[in-house]
Short mmCIF file of C-alpha atoms in Angstrom, two decimals:
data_model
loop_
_atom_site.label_atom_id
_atom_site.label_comp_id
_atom_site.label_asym_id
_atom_site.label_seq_id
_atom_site.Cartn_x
_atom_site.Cartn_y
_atom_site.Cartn_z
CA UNK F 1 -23.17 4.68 -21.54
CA UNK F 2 -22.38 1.62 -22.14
CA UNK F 3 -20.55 -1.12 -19.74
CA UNK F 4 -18.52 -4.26 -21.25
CA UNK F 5 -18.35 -7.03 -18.76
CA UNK F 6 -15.21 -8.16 -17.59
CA UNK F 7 -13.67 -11.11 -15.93
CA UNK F 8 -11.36 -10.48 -12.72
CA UNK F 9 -8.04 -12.89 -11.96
CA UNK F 10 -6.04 -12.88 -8.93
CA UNK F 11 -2.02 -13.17 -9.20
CA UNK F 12 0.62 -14.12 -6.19
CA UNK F 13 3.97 -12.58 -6.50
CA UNK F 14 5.31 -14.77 -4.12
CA UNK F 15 8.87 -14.15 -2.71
CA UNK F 16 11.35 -16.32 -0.76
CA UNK F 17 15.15 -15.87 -0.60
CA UNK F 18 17.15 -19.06 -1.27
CA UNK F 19 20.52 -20.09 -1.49
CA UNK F 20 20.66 -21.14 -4.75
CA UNK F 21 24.21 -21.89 -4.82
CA UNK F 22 27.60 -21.58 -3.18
CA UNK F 23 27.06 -17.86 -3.87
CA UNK F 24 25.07 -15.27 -1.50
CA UNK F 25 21.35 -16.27 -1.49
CA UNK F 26 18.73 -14.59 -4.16
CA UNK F 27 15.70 -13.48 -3.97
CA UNK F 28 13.55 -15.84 -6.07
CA UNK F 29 9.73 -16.05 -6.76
CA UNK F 30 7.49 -18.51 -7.57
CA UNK F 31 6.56 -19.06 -11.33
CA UNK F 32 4.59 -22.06 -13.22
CA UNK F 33 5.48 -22.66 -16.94
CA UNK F 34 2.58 -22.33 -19.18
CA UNK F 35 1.66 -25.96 -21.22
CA UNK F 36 -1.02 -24.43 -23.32
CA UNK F 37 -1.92 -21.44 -25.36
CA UNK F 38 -2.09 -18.43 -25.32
CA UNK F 39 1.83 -18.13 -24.45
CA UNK F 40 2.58 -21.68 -24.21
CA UNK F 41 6.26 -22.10 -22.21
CA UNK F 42 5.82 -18.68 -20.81
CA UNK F 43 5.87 -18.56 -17.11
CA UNK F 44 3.18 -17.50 -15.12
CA UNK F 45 2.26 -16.11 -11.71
CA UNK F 46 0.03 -18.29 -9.93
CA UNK F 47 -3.56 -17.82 -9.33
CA UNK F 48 -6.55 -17.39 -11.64
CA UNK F 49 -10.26 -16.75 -11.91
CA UNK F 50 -12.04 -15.19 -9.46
CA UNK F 51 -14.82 -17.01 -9.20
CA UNK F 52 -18.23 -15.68 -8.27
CA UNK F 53 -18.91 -16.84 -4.71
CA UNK F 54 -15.67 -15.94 -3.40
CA UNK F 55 -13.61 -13.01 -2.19
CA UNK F 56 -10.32 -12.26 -3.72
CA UNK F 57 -8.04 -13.11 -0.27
CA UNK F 58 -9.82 -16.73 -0.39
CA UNK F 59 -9.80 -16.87 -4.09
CA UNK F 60 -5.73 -16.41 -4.03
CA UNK F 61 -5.47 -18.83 -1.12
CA UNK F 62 -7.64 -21.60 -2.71
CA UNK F 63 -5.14 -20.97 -5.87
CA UNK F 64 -2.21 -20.76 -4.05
CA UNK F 65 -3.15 -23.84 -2.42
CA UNK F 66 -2.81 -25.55 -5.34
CA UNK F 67 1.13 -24.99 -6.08
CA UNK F 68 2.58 -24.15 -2.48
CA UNK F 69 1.71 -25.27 1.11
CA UNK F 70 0.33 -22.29 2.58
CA UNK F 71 1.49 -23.30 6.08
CA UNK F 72 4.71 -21.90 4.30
CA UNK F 73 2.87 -18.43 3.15
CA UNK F 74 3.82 -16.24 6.33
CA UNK F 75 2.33 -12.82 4.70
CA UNK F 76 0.01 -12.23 1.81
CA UNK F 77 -1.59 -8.86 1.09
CA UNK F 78 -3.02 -7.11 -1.32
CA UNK F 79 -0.89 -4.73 -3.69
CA UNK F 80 -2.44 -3.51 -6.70
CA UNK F 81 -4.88 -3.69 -9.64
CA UNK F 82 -3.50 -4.12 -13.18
CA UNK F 83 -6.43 -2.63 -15.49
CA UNK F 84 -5.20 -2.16 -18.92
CA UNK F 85 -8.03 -2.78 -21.33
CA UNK F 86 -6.17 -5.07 -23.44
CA UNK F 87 -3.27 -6.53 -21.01
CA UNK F 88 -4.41 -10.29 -22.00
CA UNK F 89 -5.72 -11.38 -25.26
CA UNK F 90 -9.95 -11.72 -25.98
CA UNK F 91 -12.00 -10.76 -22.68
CA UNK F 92 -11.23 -8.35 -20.84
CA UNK F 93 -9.34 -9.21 -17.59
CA UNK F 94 -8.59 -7.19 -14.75
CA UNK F 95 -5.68 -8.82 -12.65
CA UNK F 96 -5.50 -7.87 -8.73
CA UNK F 97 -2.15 -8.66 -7.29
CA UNK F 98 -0.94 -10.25 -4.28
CA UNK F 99 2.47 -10.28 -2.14
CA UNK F 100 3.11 -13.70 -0.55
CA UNK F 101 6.47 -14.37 1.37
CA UNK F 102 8.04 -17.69 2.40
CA UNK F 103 10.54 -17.88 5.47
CA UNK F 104 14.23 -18.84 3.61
CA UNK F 105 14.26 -22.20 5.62
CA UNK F 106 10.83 -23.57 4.52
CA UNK F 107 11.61 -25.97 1.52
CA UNK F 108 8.12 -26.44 0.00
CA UNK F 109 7.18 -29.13 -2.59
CA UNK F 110 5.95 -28.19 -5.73
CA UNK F 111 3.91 -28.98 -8.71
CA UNK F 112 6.10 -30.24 -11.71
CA UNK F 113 5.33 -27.03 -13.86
CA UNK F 114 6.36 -24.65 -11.11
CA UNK F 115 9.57 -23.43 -10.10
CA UNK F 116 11.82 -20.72 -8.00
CA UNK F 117 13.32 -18.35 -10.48
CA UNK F 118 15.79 -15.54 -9.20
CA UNK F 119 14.47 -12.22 -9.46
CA UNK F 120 17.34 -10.73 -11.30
CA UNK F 121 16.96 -13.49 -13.80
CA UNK F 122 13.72 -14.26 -15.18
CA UNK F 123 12.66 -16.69 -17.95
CA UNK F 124 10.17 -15.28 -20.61
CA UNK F 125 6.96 -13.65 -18.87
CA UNK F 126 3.42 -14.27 -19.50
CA UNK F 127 1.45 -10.85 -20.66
CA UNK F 128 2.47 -8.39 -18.04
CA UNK F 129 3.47 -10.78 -15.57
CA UNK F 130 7.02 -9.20 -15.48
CA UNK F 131 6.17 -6.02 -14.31
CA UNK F 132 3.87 -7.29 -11.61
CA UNK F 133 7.15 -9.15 -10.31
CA UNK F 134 9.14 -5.76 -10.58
CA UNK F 135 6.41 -3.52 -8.82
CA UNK F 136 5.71 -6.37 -6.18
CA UNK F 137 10.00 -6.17 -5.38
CA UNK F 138 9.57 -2.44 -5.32
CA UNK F 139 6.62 -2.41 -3.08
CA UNK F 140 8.43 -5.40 -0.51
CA UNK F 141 11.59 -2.98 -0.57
CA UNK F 142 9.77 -0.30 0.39
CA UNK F 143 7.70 -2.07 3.27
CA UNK F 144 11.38 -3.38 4.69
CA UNK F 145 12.38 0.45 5.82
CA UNK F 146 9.41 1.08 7.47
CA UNK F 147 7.65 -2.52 8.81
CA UNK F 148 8.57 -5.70 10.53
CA UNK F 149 7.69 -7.61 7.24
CA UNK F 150 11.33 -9.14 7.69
CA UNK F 151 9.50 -11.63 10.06
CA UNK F 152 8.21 -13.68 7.17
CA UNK F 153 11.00 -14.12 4.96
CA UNK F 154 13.38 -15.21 8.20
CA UNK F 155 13.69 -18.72 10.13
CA UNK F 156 12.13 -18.32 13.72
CA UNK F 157 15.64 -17.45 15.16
CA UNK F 158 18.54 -16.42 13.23
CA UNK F 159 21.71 -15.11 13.59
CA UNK F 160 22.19 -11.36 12.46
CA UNK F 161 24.71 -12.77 9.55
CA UNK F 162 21.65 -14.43 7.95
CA UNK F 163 19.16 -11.88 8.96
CA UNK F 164 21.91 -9.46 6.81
CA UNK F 165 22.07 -11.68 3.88
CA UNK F 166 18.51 -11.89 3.45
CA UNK F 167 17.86 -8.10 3.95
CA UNK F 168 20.73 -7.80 1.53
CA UNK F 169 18.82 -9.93 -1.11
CA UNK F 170 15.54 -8.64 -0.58
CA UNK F 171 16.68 -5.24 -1.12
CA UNK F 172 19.29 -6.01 -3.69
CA UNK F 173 22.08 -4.13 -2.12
CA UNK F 174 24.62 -4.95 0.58
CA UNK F 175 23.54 -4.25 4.02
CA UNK F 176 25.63 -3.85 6.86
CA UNK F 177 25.13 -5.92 9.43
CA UNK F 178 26.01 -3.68 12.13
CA UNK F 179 23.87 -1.02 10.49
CA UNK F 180 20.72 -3.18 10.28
CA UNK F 181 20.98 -4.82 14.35
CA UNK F 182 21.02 -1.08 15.68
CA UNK F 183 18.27 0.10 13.26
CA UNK F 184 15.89 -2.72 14.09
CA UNK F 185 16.79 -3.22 17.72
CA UNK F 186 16.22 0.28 18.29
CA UNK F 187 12.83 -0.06 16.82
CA UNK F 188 12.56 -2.74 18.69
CA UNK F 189 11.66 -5.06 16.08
CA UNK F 190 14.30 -7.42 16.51
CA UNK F 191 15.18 -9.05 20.11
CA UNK F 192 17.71 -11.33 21.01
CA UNK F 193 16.55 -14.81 22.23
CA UNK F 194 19.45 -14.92 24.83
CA UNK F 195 20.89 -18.31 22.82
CA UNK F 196 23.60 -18.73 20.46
CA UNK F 197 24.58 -20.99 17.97
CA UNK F 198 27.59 -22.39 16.66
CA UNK F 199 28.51 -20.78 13.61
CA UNK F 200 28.65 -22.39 10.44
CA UNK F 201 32.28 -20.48 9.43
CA UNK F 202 35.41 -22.68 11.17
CA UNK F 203 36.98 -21.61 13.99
CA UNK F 204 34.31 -18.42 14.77
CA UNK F 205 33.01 -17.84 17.95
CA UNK F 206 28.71 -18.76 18.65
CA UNK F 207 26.63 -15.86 17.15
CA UNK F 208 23.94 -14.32 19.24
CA UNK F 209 20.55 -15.29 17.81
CA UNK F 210 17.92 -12.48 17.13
CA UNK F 211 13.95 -12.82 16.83
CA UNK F 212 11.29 -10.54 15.30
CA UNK F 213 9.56 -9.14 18.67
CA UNK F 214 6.04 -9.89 16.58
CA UNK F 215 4.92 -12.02 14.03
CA UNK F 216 2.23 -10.21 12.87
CA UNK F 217 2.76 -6.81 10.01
CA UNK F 218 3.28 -3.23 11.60
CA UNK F 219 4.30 -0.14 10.94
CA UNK F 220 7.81 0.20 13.20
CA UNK F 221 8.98 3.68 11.89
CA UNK F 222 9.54 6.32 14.85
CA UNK F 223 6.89 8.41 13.77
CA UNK F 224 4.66 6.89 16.12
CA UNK F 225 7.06 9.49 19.22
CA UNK F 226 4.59 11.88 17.53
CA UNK F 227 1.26 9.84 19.08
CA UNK F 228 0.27 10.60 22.38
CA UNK F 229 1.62 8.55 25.04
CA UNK F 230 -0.50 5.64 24.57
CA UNK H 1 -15.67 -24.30 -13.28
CA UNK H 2 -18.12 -21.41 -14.02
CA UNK H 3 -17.01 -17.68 -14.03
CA UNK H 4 -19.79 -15.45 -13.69
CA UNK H 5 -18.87 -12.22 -15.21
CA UNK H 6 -18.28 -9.56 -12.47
CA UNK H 7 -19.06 -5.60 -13.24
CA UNK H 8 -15.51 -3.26 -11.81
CA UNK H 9 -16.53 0.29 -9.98
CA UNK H 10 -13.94 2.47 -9.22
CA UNK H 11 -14.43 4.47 -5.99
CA UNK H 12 -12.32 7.73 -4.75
CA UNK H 13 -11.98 8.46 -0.74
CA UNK H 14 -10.89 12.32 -0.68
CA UNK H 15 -9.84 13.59 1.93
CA UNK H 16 -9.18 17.69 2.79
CA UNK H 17 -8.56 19.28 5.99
CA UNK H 18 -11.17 21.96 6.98
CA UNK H 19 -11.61 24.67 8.93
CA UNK H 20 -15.35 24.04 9.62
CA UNK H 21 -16.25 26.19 12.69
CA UNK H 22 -13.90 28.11 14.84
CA UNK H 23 -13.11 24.45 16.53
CA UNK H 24 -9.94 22.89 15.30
CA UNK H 25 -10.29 22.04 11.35
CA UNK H 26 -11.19 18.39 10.81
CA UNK H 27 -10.33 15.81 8.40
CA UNK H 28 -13.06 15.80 5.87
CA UNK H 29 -13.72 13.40 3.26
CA UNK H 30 -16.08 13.91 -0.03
CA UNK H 31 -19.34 12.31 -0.59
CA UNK H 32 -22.58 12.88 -2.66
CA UNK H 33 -26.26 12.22 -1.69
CA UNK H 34 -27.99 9.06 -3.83
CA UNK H 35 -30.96 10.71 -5.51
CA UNK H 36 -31.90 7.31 -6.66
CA UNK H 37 -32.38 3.67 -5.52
CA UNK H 38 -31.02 1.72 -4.64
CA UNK H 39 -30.25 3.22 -1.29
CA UNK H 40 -31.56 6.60 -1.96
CA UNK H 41 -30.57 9.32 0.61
CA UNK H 42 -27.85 7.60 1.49
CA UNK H 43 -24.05 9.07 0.91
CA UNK H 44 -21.75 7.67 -1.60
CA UNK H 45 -18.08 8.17 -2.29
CA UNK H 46 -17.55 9.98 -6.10
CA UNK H 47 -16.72 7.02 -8.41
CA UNK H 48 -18.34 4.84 -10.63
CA UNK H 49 -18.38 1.94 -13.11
CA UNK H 50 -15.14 1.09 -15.46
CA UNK H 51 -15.38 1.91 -18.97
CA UNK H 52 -14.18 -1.03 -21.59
CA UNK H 53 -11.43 1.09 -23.08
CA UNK H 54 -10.32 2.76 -19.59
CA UNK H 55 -7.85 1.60 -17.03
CA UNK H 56 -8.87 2.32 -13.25
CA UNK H 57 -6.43 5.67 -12.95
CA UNK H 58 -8.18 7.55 -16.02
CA UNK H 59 -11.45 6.39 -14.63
CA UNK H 60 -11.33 7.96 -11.66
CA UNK H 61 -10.19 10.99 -13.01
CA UNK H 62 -12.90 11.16 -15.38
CA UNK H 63 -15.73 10.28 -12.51
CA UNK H 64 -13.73 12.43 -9.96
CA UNK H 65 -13.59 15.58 -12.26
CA UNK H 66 -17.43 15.57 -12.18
CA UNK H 67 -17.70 16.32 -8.56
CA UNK H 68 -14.33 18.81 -8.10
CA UNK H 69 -11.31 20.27 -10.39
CA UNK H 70 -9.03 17.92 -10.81
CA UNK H 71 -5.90 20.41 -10.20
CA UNK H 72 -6.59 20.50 -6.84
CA UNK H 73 -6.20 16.98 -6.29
CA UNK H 74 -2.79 17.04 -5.38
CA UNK H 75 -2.54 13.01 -4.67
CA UNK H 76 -4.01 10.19 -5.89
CA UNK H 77 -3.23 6.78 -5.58
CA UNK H 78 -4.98 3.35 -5.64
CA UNK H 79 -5.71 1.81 -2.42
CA UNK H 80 -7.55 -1.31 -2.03
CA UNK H 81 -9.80 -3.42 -3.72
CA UNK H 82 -13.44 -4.75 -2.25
CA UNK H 83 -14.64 -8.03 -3.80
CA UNK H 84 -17.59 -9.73 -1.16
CA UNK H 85 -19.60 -11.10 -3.77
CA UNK H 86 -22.31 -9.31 -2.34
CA UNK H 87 -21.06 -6.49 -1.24
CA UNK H 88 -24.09 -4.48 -3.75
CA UNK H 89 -27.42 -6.00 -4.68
CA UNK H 90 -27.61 -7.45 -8.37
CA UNK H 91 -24.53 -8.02 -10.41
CA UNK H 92 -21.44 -8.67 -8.92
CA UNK H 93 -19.45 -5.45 -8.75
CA UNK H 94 -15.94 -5.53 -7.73
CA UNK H 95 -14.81 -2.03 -6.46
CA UNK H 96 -11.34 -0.43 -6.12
CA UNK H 97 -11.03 2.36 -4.16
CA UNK H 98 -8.09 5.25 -4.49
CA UNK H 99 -7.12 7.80 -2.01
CA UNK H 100 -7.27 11.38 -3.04
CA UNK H 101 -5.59 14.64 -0.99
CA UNK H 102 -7.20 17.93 -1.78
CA UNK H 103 -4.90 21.17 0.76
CA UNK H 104 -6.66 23.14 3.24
CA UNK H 105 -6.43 26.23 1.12
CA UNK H 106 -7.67 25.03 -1.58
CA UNK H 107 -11.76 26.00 -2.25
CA UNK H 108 -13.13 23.85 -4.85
CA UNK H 109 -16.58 24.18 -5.84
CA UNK H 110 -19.17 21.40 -5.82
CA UNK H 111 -22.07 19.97 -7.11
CA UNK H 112 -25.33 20.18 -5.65
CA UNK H 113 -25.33 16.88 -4.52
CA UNK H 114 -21.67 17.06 -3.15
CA UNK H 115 -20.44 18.02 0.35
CA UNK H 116 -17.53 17.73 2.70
CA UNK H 117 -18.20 15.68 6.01
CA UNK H 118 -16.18 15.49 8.73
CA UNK H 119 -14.52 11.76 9.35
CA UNK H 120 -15.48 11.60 12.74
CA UNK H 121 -19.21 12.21 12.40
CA UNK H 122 -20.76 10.57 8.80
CA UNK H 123 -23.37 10.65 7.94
CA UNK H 124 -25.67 7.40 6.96
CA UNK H 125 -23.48 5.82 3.94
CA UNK H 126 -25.00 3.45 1.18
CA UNK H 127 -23.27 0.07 0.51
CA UNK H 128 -19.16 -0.91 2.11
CA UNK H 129 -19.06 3.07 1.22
CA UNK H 130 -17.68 3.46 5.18
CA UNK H 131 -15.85 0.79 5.69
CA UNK H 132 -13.89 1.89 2.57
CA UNK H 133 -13.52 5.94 4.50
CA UNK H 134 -12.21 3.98 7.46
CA UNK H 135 -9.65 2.06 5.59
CA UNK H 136 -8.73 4.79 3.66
CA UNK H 137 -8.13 7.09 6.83
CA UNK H 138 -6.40 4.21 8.69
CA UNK H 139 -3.90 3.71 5.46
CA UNK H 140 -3.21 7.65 5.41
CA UNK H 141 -2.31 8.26 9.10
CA UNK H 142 0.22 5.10 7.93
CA UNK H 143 1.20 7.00 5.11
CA UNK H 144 2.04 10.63 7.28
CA UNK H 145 4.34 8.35 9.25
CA UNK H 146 6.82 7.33 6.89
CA UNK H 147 6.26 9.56 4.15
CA UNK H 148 6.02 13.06 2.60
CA UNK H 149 2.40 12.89 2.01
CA UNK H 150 1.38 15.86 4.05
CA UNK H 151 2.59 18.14 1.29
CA UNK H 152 -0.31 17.24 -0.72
CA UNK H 153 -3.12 18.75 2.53
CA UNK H 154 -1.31 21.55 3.33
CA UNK H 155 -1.21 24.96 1.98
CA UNK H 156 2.60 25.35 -0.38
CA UNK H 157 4.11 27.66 2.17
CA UNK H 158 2.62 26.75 6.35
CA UNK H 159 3.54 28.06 9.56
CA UNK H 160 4.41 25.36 11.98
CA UNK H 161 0.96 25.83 14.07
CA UNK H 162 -1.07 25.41 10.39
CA UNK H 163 1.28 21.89 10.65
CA UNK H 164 0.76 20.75 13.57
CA UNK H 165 -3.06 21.49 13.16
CA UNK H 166 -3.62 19.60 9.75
CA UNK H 167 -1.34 16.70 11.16
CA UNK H 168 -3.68 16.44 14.06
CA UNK H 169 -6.66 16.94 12.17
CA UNK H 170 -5.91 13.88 10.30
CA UNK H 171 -3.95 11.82 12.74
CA UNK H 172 -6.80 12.07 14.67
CA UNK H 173 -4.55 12.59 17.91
CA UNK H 174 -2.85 16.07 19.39
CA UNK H 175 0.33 16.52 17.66
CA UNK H 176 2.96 18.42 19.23
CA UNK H 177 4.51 21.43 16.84
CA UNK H 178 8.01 21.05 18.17
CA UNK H 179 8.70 17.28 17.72
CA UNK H 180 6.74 17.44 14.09
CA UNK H 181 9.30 20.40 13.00
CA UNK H 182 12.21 17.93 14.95
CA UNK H 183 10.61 14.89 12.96
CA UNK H 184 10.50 16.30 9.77
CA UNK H 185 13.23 18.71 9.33
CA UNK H 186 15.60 16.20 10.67
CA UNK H 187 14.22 13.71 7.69
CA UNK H 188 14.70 16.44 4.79
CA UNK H 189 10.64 16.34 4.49
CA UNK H 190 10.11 20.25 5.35
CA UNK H 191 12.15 23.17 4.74
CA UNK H 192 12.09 26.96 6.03
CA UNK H 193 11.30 29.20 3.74
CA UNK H 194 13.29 31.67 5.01
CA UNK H 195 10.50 33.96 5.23
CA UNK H 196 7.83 34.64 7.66
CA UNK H 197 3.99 35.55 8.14
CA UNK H 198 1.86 37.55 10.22
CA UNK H 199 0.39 35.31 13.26
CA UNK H 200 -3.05 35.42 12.79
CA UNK H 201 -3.23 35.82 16.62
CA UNK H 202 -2.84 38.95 18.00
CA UNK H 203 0.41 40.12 19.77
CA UNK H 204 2.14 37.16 18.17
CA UNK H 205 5.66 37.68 16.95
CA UNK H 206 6.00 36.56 13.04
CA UNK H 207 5.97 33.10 12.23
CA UNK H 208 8.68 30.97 10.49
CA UNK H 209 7.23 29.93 7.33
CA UNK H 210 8.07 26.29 5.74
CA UNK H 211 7.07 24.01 3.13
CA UNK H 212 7.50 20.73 1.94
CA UNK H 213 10.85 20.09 0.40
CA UNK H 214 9.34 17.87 -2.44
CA UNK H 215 6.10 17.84 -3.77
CA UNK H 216 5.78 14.41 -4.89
CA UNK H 217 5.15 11.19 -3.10
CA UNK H 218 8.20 9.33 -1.26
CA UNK H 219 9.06 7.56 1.69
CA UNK H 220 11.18 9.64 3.25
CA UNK H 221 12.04 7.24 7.17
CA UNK H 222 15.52 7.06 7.98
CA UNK H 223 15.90 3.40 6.78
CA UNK H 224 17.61 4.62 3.96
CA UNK H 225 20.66 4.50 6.04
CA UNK H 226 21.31 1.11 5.30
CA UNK H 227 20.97 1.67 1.53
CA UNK H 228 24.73 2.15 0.22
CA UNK H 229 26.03 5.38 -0.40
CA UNK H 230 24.10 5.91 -3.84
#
């Protein structure tokens, strides 16, 4: 039977909630604007070829590299493989997605062609960039209920008001704040640091600051009362 | 910058839970014998190379239906994707793998060259072929944890002690049948039936049967809590 060749890309769907106005921070990802054809002014995802003498985490890193410090990346897996025959014009091209996150207070520079867009309002899409975007939200909702993957779109130490508003824009519904601090402290994947600091509203009183216990991604769910005791 | 062209393989880790011997069933996962070199003799996972007018999801249906009836696959889903340049000898070959969930009851018949092994004892495997059964396992005892996904290894309708059994089979740990039933009824993810069987032990009083409430994938952890009320 016979085998066409085909060409592989990597993509980063790479997320970090800003405050993009007076309003409640978004969450926005990272998109270049396309200067040539095919889809000229479309924007992109970053990444690119795989080349031949590298994996596909290095090849995304090298290509990441290249529009974001990735000092700033705190998480980047792997999330799925788009194989439509004909999703990009001439050669075949399978893409393999990424999910990069940024912490909200890192303020990266960036290329002139490149940009944060919000993810509830995004400019024209190369090929079937937009969907990637939408299945890379639905996967980083998903991994919020039952991981500590909070850690990397958070400063080091917040207060739970901002740990709320980012959960709140990552999952693109209100959270309660209340709600959230028992959940995750009783998962223990949030600790307080013991510190406060002033609040930025007149006239409150300091707010406790929180950490995430670990840095690195887990599984927190309580499922794991069903493993034996150690 | 050169692109070498890189071959795609699609590769499918099923798993099924087996009563083997009159031990404890084990967590089983499907492999065929290479009858050919390279590494003839050696065991490979059911799979094969991408056709030019397939995506990866029809592909491994087609290459999976060769080796066992596709009905009773009752899960499949892509998992990861292997790209070390070398990971084969000769042309680069990029392989994806999917996870696939056969139930215990189910009896499917095989090829010649096909057979069940247990996860704990494989046998010698050609190419990243065990690496890819290890990640594969490692991603589904994730998987039990926070979702419904045992519905798709266990029979439709279960006694709590069939439960418990498959959970530990593929857990890899004793499970105890009182907190899984506490677990998962309290989460919506199993229901009684109402009815009940026979123990197969002798002297035993009738067993409460259950099943699954759904039969399709979800995460099912209580983190929905902080979603609003619909």
């Amino acid at each position: 039977m016979p085998h066409r060749s085909t060409e592989h890309e990597v993509l980063a769907v790479v997320f970090q909630v800003r405050q993009l106005t007076t309003r409640n921070p978004q969450l926005s990802v990272l998109l270049w604007e396309r200067a040539m054809e095919p889809q000229r002014g479309a924007w992109s995802l970053p990444g690119g070829r795989l080349r031949h003498d590298e994996d596909m985490t290095s090849s995304v890193r090298r290509q990441l590299a290249e529009k974001v410090d990735l000092r700033e990346v705190t998480h980047l897996e792997q999330l799925a493989v788009f194989s439509e025959p004909d999703r990009v014009p001439g050669a075949r091209v399978i893409a393999s997605t990424f999910l990069g996150l940024v912490p909200s207070d890192a303020t990266p520079a960036l290329p002139d062609d490149t940009r944060w867009h919000p993810v509830d309002a995004l400019p024209p899409m190369a090929f079937d960039h937009r969907p990637m975007v939408t299945h890379a939200h639905t996967r980083l909702i998903a991994k919020l209920s039952y991981t500590n993957i909070g850690f990397a779109l958070t400063p080091k130490e917040f207060a739970l008001s901002t740990l709320r508003d980012i959960y709140s824009a990552a999952i693109a519904h209100p959270v309660d704040a209340t709600n959230l601090q028992r959940v995750l402290a009783r998962r223990g994947v949030i600790t307080p640091t013991g510190t406060t600091a002033r609040s930025g509203r007149s006239g409150g009183r300091p707010a406790a600051l929180y950490r995430f216990t670990e840095s690195s991604y887990r599984v927190t769910d309580e499922f794991a009362a069903l493993r034996p005791p150690n």
